[in-house]
PDB file of C-alpha atoms in Angstrom:
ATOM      1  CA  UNK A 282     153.065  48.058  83.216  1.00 43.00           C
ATOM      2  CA  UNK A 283     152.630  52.132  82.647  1.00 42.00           C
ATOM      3  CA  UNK A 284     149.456  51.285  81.185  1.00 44.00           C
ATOM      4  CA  UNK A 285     148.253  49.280  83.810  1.00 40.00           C
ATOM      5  CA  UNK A 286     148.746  51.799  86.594  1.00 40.00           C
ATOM      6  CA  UNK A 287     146.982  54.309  84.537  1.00 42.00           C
ATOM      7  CA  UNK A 288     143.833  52.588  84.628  1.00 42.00           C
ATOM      8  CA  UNK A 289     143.998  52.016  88.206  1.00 42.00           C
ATOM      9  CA  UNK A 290     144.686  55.837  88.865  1.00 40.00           C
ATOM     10  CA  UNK A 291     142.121  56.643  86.035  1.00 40.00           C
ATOM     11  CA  UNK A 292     139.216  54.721  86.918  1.00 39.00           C
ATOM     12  CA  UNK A 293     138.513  55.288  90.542  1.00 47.00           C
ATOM     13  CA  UNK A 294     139.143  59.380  90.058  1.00 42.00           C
ATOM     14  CA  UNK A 295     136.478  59.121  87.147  1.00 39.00           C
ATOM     15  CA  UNK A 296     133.873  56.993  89.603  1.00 43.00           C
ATOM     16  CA  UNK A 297     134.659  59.573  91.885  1.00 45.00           C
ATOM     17  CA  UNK A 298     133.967  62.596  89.776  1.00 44.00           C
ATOM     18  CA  UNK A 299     130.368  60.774  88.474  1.00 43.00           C
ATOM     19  CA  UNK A 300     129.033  59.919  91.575  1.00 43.00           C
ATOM     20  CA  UNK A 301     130.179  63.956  92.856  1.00 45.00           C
ATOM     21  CA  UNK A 302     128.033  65.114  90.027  1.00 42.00           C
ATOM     22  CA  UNK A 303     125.426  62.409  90.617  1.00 38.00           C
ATOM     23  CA  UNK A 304     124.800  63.483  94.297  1.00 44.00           C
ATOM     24  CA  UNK A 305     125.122  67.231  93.148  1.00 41.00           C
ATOM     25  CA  UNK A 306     122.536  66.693  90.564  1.00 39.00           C
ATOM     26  CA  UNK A 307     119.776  64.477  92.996  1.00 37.00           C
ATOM     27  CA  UNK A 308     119.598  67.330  94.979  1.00 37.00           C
ATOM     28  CA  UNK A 309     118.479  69.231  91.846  1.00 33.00           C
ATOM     29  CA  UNK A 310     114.200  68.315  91.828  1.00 31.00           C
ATOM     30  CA  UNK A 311     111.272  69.891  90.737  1.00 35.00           C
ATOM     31  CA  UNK A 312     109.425  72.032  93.168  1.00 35.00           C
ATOM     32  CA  UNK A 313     112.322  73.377  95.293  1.00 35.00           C
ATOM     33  CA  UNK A 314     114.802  75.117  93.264  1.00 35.00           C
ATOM     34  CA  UNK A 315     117.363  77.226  95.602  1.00 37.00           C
ATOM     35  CA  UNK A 316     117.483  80.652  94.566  1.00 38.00           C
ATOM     36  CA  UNK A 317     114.188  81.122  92.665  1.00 38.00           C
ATOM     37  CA  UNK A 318     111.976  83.872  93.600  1.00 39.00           C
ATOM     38  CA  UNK A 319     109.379  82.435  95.451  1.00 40.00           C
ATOM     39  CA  UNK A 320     106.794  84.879  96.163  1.00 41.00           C
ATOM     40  CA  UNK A 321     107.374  86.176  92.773  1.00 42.00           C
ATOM     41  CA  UNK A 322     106.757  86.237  89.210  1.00 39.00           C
ATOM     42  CA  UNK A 323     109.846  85.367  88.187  1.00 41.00           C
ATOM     43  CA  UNK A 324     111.773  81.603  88.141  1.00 40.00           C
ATOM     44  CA  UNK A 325     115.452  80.864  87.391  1.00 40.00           C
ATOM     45  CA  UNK A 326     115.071  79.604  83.897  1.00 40.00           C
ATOM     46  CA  UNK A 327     118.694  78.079  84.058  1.00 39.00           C
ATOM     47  CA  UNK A 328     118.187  75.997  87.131  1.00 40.00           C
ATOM     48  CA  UNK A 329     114.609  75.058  85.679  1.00 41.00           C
ATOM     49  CA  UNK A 330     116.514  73.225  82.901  1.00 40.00           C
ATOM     50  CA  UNK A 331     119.192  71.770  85.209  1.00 40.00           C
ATOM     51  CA  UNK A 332     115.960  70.456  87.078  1.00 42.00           C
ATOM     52  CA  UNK A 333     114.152  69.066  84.947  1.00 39.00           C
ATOM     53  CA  UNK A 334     117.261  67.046  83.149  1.00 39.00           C
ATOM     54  CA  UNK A 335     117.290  65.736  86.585  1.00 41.00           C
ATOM     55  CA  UNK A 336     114.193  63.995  85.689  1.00 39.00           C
ATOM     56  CA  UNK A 337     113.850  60.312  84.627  1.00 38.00           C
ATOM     57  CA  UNK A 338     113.435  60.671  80.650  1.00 35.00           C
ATOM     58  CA  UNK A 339     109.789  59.633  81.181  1.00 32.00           C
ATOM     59  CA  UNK A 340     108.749  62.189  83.441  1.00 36.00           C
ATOM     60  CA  UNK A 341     109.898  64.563  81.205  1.00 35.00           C
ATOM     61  CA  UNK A 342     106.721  67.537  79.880  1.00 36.00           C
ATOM     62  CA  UNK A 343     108.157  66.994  76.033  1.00 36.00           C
ATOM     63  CA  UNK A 344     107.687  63.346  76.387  1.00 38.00           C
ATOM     64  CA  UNK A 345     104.158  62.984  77.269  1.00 35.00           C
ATOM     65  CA  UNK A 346     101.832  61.799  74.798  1.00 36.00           C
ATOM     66  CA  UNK A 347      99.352  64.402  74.317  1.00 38.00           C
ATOM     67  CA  UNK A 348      97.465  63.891  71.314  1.00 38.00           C
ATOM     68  CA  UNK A 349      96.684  66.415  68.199  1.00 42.00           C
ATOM     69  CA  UNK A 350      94.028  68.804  69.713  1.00 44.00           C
ATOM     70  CA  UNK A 351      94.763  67.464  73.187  1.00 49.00           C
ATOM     71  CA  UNK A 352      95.229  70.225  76.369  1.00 52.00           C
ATOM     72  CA  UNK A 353      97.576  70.741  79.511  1.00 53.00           C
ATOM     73  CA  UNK A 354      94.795  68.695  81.804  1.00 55.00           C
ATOM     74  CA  UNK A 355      96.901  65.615  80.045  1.00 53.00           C
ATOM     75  CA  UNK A 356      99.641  66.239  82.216  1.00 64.00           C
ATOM     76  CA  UNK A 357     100.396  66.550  85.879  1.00 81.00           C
ATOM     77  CA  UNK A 358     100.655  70.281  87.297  1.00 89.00           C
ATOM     78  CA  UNK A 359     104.026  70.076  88.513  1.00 90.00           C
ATOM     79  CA  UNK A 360     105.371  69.513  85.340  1.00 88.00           C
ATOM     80  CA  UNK A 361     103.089  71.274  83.173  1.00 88.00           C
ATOM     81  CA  UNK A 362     104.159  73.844  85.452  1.00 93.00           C
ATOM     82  CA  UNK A 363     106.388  75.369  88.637  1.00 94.00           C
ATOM     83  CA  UNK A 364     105.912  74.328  92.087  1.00 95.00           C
ATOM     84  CA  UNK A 365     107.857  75.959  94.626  1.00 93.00           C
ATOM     85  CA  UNK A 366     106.912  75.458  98.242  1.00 90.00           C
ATOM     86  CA  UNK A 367     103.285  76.714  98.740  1.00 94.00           C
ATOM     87  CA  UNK A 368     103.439  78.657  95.159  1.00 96.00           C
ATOM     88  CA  UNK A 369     102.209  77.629  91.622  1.00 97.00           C
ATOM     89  CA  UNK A 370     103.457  79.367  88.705  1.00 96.00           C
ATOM     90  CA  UNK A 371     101.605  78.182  85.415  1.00 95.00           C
ATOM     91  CA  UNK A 372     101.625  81.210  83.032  1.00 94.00           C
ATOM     92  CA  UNK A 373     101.588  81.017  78.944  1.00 92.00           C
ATOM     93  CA  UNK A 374     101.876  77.176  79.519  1.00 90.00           C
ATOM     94  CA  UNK A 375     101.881  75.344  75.956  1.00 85.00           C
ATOM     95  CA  UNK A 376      99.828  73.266  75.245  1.00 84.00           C
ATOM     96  CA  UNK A 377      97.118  75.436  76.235  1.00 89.00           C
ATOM     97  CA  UNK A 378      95.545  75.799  79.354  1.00 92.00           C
ATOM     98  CA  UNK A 379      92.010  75.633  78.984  1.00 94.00           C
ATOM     99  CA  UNK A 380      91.013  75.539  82.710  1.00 94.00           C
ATOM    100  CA  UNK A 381      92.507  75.687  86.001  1.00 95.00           C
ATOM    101  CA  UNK A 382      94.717  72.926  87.029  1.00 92.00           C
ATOM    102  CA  UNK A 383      94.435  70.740  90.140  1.00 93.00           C
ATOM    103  CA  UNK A 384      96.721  71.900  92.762  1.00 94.00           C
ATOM    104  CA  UNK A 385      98.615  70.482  95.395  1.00 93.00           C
ATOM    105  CA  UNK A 386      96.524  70.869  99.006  1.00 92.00           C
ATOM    106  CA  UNK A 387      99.247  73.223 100.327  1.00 94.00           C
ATOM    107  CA  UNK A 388      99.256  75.952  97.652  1.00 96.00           C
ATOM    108  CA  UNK A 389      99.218  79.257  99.009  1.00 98.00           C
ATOM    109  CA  UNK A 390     100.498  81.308  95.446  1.00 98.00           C
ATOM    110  CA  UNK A 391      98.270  80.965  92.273  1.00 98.00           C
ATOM    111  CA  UNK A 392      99.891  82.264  89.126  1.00 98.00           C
ATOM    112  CA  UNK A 393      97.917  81.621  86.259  1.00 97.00           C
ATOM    113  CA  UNK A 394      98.267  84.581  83.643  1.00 97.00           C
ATOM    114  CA  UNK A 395      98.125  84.873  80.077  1.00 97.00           C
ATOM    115  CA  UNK A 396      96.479  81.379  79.418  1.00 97.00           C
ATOM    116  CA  UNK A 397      93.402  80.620  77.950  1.00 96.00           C
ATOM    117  CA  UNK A 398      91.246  79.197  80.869  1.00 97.00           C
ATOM    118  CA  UNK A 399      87.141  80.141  80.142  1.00 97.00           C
ATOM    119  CA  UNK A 400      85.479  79.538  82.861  1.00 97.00           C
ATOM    120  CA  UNK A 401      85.983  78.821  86.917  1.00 98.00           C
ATOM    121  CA  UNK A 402      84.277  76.198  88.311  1.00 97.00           C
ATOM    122  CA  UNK A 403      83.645  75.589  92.208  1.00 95.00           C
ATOM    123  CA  UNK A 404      85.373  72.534  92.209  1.00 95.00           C
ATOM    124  CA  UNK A 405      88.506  74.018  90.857  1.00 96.00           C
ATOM    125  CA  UNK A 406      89.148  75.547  94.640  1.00 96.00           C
ATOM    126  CA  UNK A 407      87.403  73.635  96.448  1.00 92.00           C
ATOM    127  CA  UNK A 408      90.212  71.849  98.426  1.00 90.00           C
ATOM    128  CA  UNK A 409      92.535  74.464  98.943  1.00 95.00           C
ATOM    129  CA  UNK A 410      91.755  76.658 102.069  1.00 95.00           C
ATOM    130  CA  UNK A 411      95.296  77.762 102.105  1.00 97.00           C
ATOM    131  CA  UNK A 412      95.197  80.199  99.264  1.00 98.00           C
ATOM    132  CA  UNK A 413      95.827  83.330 100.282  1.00 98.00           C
ATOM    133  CA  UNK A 414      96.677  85.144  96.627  1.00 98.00           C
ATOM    134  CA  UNK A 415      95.248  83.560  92.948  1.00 98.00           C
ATOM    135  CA  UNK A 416      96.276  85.597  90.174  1.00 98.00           C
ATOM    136  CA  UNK A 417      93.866  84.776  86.519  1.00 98.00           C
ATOM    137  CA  UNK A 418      95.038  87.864  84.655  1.00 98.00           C
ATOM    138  CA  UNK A 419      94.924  87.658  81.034  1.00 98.00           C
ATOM    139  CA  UNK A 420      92.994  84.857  80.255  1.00 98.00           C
ATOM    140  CA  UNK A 421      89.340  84.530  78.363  1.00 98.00           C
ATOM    141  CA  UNK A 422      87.298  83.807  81.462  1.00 98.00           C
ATOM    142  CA  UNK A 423      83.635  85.107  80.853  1.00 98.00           C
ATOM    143  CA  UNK A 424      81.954  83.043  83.639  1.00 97.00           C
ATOM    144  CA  UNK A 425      82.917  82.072  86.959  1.00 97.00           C
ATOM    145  CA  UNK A 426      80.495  79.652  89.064  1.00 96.00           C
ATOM    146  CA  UNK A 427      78.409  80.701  92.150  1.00 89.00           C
ATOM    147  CA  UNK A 428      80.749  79.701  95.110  1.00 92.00           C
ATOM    148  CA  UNK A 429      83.685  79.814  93.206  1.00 96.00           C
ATOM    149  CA  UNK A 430      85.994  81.605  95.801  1.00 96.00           C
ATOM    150  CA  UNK A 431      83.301  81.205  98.659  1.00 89.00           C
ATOM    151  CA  UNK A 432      85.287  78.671 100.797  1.00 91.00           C
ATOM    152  CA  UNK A 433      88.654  80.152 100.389  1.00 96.00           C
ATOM    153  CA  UNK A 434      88.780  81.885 104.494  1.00 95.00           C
ATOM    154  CA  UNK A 435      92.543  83.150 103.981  1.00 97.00           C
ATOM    155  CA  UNK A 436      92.009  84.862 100.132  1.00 98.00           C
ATOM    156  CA  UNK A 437      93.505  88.398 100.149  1.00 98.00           C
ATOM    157  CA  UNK A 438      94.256  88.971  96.818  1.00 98.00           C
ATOM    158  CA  UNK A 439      92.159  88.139  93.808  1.00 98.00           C
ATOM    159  CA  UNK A 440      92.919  89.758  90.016  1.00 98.00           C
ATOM    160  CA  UNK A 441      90.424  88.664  87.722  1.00 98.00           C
ATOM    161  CA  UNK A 442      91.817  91.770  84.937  1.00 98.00           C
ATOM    162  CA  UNK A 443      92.138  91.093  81.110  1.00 98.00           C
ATOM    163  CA  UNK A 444      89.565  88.838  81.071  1.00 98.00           C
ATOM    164  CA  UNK A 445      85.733  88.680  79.617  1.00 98.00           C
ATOM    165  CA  UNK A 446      83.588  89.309  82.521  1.00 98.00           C
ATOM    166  CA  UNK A 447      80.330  90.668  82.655  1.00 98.00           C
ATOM    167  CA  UNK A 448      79.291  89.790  86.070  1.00 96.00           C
ATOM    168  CA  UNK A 449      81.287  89.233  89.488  1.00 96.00           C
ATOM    169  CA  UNK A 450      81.365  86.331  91.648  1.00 93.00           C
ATOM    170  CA  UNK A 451      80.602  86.504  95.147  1.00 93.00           C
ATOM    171  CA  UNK A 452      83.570  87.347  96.941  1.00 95.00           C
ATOM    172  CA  UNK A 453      85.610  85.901 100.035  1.00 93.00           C
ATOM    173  CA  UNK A 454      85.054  88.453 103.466  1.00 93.00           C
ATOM    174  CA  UNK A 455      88.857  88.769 103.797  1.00 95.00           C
ATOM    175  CA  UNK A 456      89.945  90.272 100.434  1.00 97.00           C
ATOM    176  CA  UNK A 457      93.002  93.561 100.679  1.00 98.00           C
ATOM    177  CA  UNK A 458      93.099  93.217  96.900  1.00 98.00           C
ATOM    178  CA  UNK A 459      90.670  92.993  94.270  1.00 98.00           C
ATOM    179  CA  UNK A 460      91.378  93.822  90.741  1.00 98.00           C
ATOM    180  CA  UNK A 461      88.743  93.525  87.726  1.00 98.00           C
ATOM    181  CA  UNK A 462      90.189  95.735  85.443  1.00 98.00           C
ATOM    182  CA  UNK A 463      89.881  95.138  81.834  1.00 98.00           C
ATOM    183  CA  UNK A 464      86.758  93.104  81.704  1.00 98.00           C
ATOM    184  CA  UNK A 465      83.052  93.839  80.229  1.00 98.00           C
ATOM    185  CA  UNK A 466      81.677  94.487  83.394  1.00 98.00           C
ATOM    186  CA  UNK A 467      78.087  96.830  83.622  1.00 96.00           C
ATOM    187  CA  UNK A 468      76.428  98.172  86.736  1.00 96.00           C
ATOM    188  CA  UNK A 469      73.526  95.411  86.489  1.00 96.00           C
ATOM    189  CA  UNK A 470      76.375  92.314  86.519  1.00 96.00           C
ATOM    190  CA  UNK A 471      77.709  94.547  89.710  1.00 95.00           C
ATOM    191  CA  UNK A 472      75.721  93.512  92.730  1.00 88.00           C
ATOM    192  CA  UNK A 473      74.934  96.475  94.968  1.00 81.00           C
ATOM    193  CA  UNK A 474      76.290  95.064  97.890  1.00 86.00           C
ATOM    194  CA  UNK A 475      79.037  93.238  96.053  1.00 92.00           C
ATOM    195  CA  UNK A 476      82.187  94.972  98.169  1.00 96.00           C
ATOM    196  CA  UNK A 477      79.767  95.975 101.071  1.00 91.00           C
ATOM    197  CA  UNK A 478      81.015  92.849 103.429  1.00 92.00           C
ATOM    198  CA  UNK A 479      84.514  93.267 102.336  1.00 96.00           C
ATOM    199  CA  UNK A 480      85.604  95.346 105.489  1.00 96.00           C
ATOM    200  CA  UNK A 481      89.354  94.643 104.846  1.00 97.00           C
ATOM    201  CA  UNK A 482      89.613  95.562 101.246  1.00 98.00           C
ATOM    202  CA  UNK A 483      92.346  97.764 100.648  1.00 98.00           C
ATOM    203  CA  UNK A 484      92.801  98.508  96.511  1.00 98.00           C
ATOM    204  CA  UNK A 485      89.688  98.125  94.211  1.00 98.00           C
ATOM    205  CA  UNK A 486      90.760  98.100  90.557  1.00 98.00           C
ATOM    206  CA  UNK A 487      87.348  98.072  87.788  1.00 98.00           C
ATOM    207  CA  UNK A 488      88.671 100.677  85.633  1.00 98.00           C
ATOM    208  CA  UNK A 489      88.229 100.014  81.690  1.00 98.00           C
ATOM    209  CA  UNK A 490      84.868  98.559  82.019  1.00 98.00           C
ATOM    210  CA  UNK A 491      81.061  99.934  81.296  1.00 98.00           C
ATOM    211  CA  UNK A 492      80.289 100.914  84.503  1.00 98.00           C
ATOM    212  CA  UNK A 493      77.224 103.092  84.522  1.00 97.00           C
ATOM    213  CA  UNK A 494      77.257 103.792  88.341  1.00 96.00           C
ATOM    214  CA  UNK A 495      80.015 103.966  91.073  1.00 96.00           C
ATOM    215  CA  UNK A 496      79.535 100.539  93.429  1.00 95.00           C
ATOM    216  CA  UNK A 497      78.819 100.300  97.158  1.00 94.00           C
ATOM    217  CA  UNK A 498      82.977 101.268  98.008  1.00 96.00           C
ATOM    218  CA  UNK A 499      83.769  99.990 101.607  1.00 96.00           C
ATOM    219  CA  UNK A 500      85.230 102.441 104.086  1.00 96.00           C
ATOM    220  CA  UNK A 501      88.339 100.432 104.092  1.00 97.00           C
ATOM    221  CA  UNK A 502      89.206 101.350 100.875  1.00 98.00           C
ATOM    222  CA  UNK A 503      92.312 103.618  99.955  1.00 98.00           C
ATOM    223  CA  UNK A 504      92.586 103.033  96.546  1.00 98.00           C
ATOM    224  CA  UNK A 505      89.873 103.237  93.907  1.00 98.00           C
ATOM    225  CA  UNK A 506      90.042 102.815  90.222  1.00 98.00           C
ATOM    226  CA  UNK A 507      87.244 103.527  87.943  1.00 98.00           C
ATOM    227  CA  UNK A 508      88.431 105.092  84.517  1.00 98.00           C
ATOM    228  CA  UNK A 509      87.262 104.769  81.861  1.00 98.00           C
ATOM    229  CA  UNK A 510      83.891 103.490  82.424  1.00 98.00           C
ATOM    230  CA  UNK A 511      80.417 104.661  81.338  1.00 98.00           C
ATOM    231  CA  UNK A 512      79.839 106.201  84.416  1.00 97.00           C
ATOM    232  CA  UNK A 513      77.472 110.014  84.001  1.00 96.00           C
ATOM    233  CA  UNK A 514      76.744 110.915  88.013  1.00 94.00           C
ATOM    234  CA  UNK A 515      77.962 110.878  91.189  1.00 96.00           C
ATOM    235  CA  UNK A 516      75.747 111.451  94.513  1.00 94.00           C
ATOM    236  CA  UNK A 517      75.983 113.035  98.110  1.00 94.00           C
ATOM    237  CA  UNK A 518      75.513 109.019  98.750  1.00 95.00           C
ATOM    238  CA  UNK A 519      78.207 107.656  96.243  1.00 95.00           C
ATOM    239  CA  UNK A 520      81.488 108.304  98.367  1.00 95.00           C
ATOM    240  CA  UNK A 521      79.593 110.382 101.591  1.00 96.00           C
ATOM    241  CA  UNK A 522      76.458 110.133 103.861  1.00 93.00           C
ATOM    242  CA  UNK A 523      73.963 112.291 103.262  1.00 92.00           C
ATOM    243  CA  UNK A 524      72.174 111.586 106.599  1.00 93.00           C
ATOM    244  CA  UNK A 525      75.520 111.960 108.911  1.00 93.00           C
ATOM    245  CA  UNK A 526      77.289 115.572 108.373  1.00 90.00           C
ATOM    246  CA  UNK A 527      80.245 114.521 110.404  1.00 93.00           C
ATOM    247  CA  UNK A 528      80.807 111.294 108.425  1.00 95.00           C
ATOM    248  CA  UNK A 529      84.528 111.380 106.932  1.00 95.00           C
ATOM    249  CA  UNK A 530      87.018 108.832 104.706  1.00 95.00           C
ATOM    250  CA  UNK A 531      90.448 109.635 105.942  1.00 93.00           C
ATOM    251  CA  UNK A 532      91.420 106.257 104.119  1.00 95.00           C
ATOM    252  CA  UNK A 533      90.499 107.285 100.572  1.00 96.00           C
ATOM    253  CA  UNK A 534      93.433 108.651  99.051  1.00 96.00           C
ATOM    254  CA  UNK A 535      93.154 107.799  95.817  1.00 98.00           C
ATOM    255  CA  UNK A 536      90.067 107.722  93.491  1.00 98.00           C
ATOM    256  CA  UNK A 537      90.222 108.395  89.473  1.00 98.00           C
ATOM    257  CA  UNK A 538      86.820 108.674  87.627  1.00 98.00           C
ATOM    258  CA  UNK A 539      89.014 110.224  84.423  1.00 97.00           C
ATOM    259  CA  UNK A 540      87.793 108.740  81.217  1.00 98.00           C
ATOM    260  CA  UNK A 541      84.423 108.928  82.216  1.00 98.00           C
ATOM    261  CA  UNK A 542      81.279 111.321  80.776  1.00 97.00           C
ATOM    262  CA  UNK A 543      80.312 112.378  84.155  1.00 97.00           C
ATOM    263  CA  UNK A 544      81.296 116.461  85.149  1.00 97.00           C
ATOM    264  CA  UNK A 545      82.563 115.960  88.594  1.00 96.00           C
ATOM    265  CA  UNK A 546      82.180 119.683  89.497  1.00 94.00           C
ATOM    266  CA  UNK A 547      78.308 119.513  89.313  1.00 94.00           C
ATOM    267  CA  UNK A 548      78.273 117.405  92.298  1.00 93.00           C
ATOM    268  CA  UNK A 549      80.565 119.586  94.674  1.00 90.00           C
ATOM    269  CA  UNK A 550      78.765 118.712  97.950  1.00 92.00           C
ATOM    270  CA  UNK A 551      79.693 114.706  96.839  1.00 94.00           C
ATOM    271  CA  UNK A 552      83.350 114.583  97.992  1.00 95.00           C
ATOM    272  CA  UNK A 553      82.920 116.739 101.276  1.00 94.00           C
ATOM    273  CA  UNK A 554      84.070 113.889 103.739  1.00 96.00           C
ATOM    274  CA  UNK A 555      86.858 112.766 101.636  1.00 95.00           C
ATOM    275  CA  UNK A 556      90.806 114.316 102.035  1.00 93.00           C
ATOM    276  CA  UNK A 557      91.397 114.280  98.106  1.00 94.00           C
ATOM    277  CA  UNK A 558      89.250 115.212  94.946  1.00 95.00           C
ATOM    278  CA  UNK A 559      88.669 112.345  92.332  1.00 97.00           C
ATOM    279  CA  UNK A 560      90.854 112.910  89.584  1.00 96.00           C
ATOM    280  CA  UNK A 561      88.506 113.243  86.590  1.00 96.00           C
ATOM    281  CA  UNK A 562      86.496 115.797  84.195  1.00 94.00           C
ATOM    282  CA  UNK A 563      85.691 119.204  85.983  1.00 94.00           C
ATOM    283  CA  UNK A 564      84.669 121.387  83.179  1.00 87.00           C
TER     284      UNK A 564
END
């Protein structure tokens, strides 16, 4: 009789307890993970897991059948990598990532650094016109198709650094950010009016290059970058106008040319319109 009214008590309070955890657990999916950082770099590793043990065992990355020699294009994005709401994180994925990977239509947030994607292709962004940031640092990129970012209207932020560049892309009108550093970028694979239609840009990053001339720089500009480059002279033309006297940068506040073989202090009537000297060689 005693053991008979344990089991009753028993087994509803452990049907109870499983379907608590069950519902607790559902609520657990990929691609919206409370608490993660989601205009970040940074996920919540431990709710990852409990996400992804969510999972039906087949949907699981580990269990796909990617062949010897086979790449991350053999599985879906969102489980390759981590899809918040309007952000893709896909950094140091394993297996490798050889390209970039299709992307939901929504995403806003590219993060795909320290991988080893080669080459851009126009038809990697072709669909999504909501990007606003796309992050490629690290990678071994060395070409990047005509058009590439050309139909991206809301881009603002673009880093194309630690890669193997030795020409730039035509860029999208609305870029704040730009960032090239790192690459093997000369003045011939540097358009001259490359950043001239970029009337918003904000930071320009091409230091660690071999730069033999300073680029067309926007007025907008505030912060430049150009260590460590090849670059020997500087004009009345290069940051001023030689044809307007009056003609000032108030928005340049920043500008470093150290690193560089050029002597800044044999062009002193070069920097007369801007509020700060270029920190570089003066003697």
């Amino acid at each position: 009789m005693k053991a008979l009214l344990f089991t009753c008590v028993l087994v509803p309070w452990l049907a109870a307890a499983s379907a608590g955890r069950l519902e607790q657990d559902s609520q657990l999916i990929a691609g919206s993970l409370a608490g993660s950082e989601r205009n970040g770099y940074f996920v919540d590793r431990w709710k990852l897991r409990r996400a992804r043990r969510a999972l039906p065992v087949a949907d699981e990355p580990g269990d796909a059948p990617v062949g010897q020699g086979g790449d991350a294009s053999d599985l879906p994005t969102c489980l390759l990598c981590v899809c918040l709401t309007g952000s893709v994180y896909c950094e140091e994925v394993s297996p490798d990532v050889t390209s970039v990977p299709s992307l939901p239509k929504e995403t806003a947030y590219l993060y795909a650094r320290f991988n080893k994607i080669k080459k851009i292709r126009t038809k990697d962004f072709a669909d999504i016109v909501t990007l606003r940031r796309i992050d490629l640092t690290g990678n071994m990129i060395s070409e990047i198709e005509d058009g590439a970012f050309s139909n991206l209207p809301l881009l603002e932020e673009l880093s194309l650094a630690e890669n193997k560049l030795a020409k730039l892309p035509m860029l999208p009108a609305k870029l704040k950010y730009f960032n090239a550093n790192n690459n093997l970028l000369k003045t011939r694979g540097v358009k001259a009016n490359a950043f001239k239609k970029l009337t918003t840009l904000m930071n320009l990053y091409l230091a660690d290059n071999q730069l033999e001339a300073v680029p067309h720089i926007p007025d907008s500009v505030r912060i430049l970058h150009l260590q460590n480059n090849n670059i020997t002279e500087v004009n009345v033309d290069t940051f001023c106008r030689s044809n307007d006297t009056y003609y000032l940068r108030p928005s340049l506040s920043e500008v470093r040319m150290d690193g560089n073989p050029v002597v800044l202090s044999k062009y002193p009537d070069s920097f007369t319109c801007m509020k700060v000297l270029p920190i570089g060689q003066y003697r």
